[in-house]
XYZ file of C-alpha atoms in Angstrom:
261
model
C -0.007 -0.003 -0.003
C 2.893 2.356 0.753
C 4.267 1.687 -2.719
C 0.914 2.573 -4.202
C 0.651 5.836 -2.232
C 4.154 6.862 -3.283
C 3.564 6.171 -6.946
C 3.881 9.837 -7.982
C 5.075 11.395 -11.233
C 7.269 14.334 -10.230
C 9.397 14.663 -13.341
C 7.970 13.751 -16.704
C 11.436 13.304 -18.215
C 12.174 10.329 -15.876
C 8.671 8.952 -15.397
C 8.787 6.080 -17.919
C 11.547 3.976 -16.350
C 10.592 4.736 -12.724
C 6.856 4.245 -13.225
C 7.290 0.966 -15.134
C 9.347 -0.550 -12.296
C 6.942 0.718 -9.654
C 3.898 -0.502 -11.526
C 5.374 -3.993 -12.008
C 6.053 -4.192 -8.267
C 2.570 -2.964 -7.393
C 0.751 -5.457 -9.610
C 3.040 -8.249 -8.537
C 2.088 -7.590 -4.913
C -1.537 -6.672 -5.244
C -3.233 -8.168 -8.290
C -4.439 -11.748 -8.582
C -3.883 -13.070 -12.097
C -7.349 -13.554 -13.568
C -6.486 -16.181 -16.147
C -4.454 -18.308 -13.777
C -7.420 -18.383 -11.406
C -9.635 -19.805 -14.156
C -7.044 -22.330 -15.342
C -5.926 -23.635 -11.955
C -8.617 -25.987 -10.705
C -6.448 -28.210 -8.539
C -7.081 -28.240 -4.837
C -4.699 -25.896 -3.019
C -2.945 -26.889 0.146
C -3.361 -24.519 3.079
C -0.555 -22.029 3.624
C 1.441 -23.064 6.657
C 4.693 -22.667 8.534
C 7.265 -25.344 9.141
C 10.115 -23.831 11.094
C 11.328 -21.002 8.924
C 9.484 -22.103 5.777
C 6.068 -20.954 4.533
C 4.119 -23.106 2.044
C 2.205 -21.037 -0.494
C -1.586 -21.450 -0.771
C -3.954 -20.188 -3.469
C -4.331 -16.411 -3.394
C -1.035 -15.794 -1.579
C 1.198 -12.937 -2.653
C 4.646 -12.051 -1.416
C 3.105 -8.958 0.224
C 0.574 -11.090 2.145
C 3.279 -13.498 3.264
C 5.399 -10.571 4.430
C 2.531 -9.359 6.610
C 2.031 -12.804 8.122
C 5.695 -13.487 8.845
C 6.966 -10.029 9.744
C 9.520 -10.121 6.937
C 9.746 -7.377 4.360
C 8.886 -8.052 0.745
C 12.441 -7.216 -0.235
C 13.880 -9.657 2.295
C 11.580 -12.491 1.157
C 12.459 -11.801 -2.471
C 16.187 -11.826 -1.662
C 16.065 -15.007 0.462
C 14.155 -16.907 -2.216
C 15.693 -15.443 -5.376
C 12.331 -14.062 -6.540
C 12.294 -11.082 -8.859
C 9.425 -8.762 -9.892
C 6.578 -9.388 -10.536
C 7.035 -11.831 -7.619
C 5.008 -14.701 -9.126
C 4.337 -17.580 -6.692
C 3.206 -21.156 -7.248
C 0.788 -23.100 -5.063
C 2.784 -25.402 -2.795
C 6.005 -23.405 -3.260
C 8.202 -23.258 -0.170
C 9.175 -19.738 0.876
C 12.043 -19.188 3.258
C 11.324 -16.624 5.961
C 13.513 -15.299 8.727
C 13.247 -17.776 11.604
C 12.673 -15.405 14.519
C 9.700 -13.663 12.970
C 8.164 -16.905 11.764
C 8.244 -18.404 15.251
C 6.582 -15.330 16.775
C 3.889 -15.255 14.117
C 3.069 -18.991 13.901
C 0.555 -19.046 16.768
C -1.255 -15.977 15.435
C -1.372 -17.341 11.906
C -2.950 -20.611 13.072
C -5.689 -18.975 15.159
C -6.691 -15.901 13.175
C -6.941 -14.532 9.676
C -3.942 -12.377 8.659
C -6.103 -9.406 7.715
C -7.860 -9.229 11.088
C -4.803 -7.858 12.885
C -4.482 -4.084 13.021
C -1.988 -3.772 15.865
C 1.031 -5.198 14.001
C 3.322 -2.770 12.238
C 3.256 -5.065 9.223
C -0.549 -5.067 8.952
C -2.477 -2.740 6.665
C -5.912 -1.585 7.736
C -8.705 -2.243 5.283
C -9.435 0.859 3.240
C -13.036 2.020 3.197
C -14.433 2.142 -0.318
C -15.079 5.684 -1.633
C -18.740 6.682 -2.047
C -20.375 6.107 -5.426
C -20.276 9.293 -7.500
C -17.149 10.662 -5.816
C -15.356 10.386 -9.145
C -16.502 10.175 -12.773
C -15.736 6.928 -14.616
C -16.488 5.935 -18.222
C -16.900 2.445 -19.573
C -13.566 1.353 -21.081
C -15.413 -0.615 -23.754
C -18.824 -2.182 -24.380
C -19.855 -5.808 -24.137
C -21.235 -8.573 -21.976
C -19.790 -9.061 -18.472
C -18.500 -12.629 -18.558
C -16.763 -12.591 -15.180
C -17.919 -10.304 -12.344
C -15.891 -8.839 -9.514
C -15.150 -10.972 -6.453
C -13.714 -9.803 -3.153
C -12.871 -13.329 -1.983
C -9.258 -14.546 -1.734
C -8.152 -15.559 -5.198
C -11.272 -13.990 -6.715
C -11.508 -11.763 -9.802
C -10.368 -8.309 -8.737
C -12.094 -6.586 -11.644
C -14.603 -7.356 -14.389
C -14.081 -9.231 -17.639
C -15.909 -7.729 -20.656
C -16.333 -9.858 -23.789
C -16.000 -8.332 -27.248
C -14.395 -8.728 -30.647
C -10.728 -8.615 -31.545
C -9.639 -5.073 -32.389
C -12.537 -3.462 -30.490
C -11.467 -0.063 -29.073
C -10.438 0.243 -25.411
C -10.770 3.695 -23.857
C -9.311 5.396 -20.788
C -11.947 5.288 -18.064
C -10.784 8.694 -16.761
C -8.048 11.241 -17.387
C -4.634 10.404 -16.003
C -1.040 9.406 -16.710
C 0.065 6.049 -18.101
C 2.349 4.349 -15.588
C 2.727 0.950 -17.164
C 2.619 -0.571 -20.668
C 3.947 -4.080 -21.098
C 3.418 -7.828 -20.979
C 5.708 -8.907 -18.116
C 2.879 -9.915 -15.790
C 1.807 -13.489 -16.387
C -1.932 -13.888 -16.909
C -2.550 -10.293 -18.053
C -1.055 -10.275 -21.540
C -0.564 -6.779 -22.963
C -1.438 -4.555 -20.027
C -1.960 -0.801 -19.594
C -2.137 0.942 -16.213
C -3.261 4.544 -15.761
C -2.823 6.601 -12.613
C -5.622 9.027 -11.697
C -4.572 11.367 -8.849
C -2.756 9.875 -5.834
C -5.606 7.522 -4.936
C -6.697 5.719 -8.095
C -5.197 3.392 -10.690
C -7.050 1.588 -13.473
C -5.781 -1.499 -15.295
C -6.674 -2.771 -18.786
C -5.496 -6.310 -19.612
C -5.422 -8.818 -22.529
C -5.077 -6.066 -25.160
C -4.306 -6.981 -28.773
C -2.430 -3.736 -29.404
C -1.530 -0.835 -27.110
C -1.635 2.746 -28.370
C -0.045 4.673 -25.486
C 3.391 4.929 -23.910
C 4.709 5.089 -20.360
C 4.474 8.607 -18.971
C 1.880 9.729 -21.555
C -1.023 11.836 -20.298
C -4.416 10.677 -21.538
C -7.878 12.181 -21.442
C -11.110 10.461 -20.395
C -12.464 8.443 -23.307
C -9.177 8.475 -25.231
C -8.476 5.280 -27.182
C -5.568 3.533 -25.486
C -5.653 -0.037 -26.874
C -7.636 -2.621 -28.851
C -9.240 -5.705 -27.372
C -7.485 -9.040 -27.704
C -6.774 -12.325 -26.004
C -3.161 -11.993 -24.919
C -2.708 -13.862 -21.651
C -6.281 -15.195 -21.917
C -8.157 -18.051 -23.598
C -10.802 -15.720 -25.060
C -11.122 -12.223 -26.467
C -11.997 -9.892 -23.598
C -10.953 -6.909 -21.530
C -10.045 -7.451 -17.871
C -10.670 -4.063 -16.220
C -9.797 -2.998 -12.659
C -10.262 0.126 -10.546
C -7.931 0.383 -7.539
C -8.406 2.874 -4.705
C -5.321 3.217 -2.484
C -4.306 -0.257 -3.656
C -7.690 -1.788 -2.789
C -9.645 -3.369 -5.639
C -13.148 -1.922 -6.168
C -16.101 -3.446 -7.968
C -16.175 -1.379 -11.184
C -19.902 -2.003 -11.639
C -20.592 0.040 -8.508
C -18.866 3.087 -9.953
C -19.471 2.925 -13.698
C -22.643 4.512 -15.169
C -25.196 2.278 -16.909
C -23.483 0.666 -19.894
C -23.906 2.766 -23.028
C -24.376 6.054 -21.152
C -21.974 8.794 -20.181
C -21.272 9.690 -16.552
C -23.673 12.303 -15.149
C -21.032 13.960 -12.941
């Protein structure tokens, strides 16, 4: 969450390289790959400690494990040779520093990680902003084939079906902070930052029409729909508020209409 809050664009001349690295780290920590969720139907083993080792369960991220164990993301990445975007596999054994793991084991077995607010490594749940507090436009039109889910490992956005080459538009004005295909399960991905609180993500694009650091206006064409990183042609769209995923359907106007604000 701190990374998300510090994702600022102070100097346009250096924004591309800095923002790309920051955006990769943010998505690696916070987003759950939508296509891998659909493809992985095997039963996941529960995440657990064994001495100084944590066994990855479905929905785990390096950030979540860092909160549970008291280790920093950087330390976990270094100990386990994991580089951005910090992709984990179910059943993978993650080395953690022994002292923190021992102190946290009892807590992890008796309570959910997110319920703790007293630990310095915990992040309080962010209250969702009220509907209508910001104007959003539909990034494209089409049938919703996968709704939002707040559950662990659930879809952290909406999937909109369409045809290959269909235009994708910026849902609001902002600055492009990531364009690339380094994140497994998202294909060609575009991320746009809107103020210090909001980021939108547009995944599975066929082609991208913007560059890192580019300022875009609401409704500007930024990509075309495709199936990169997916088994069907669709747009995976997310709205993030202070790193927390929101249900886009709560904030978007009725499909086919413009925002009234």
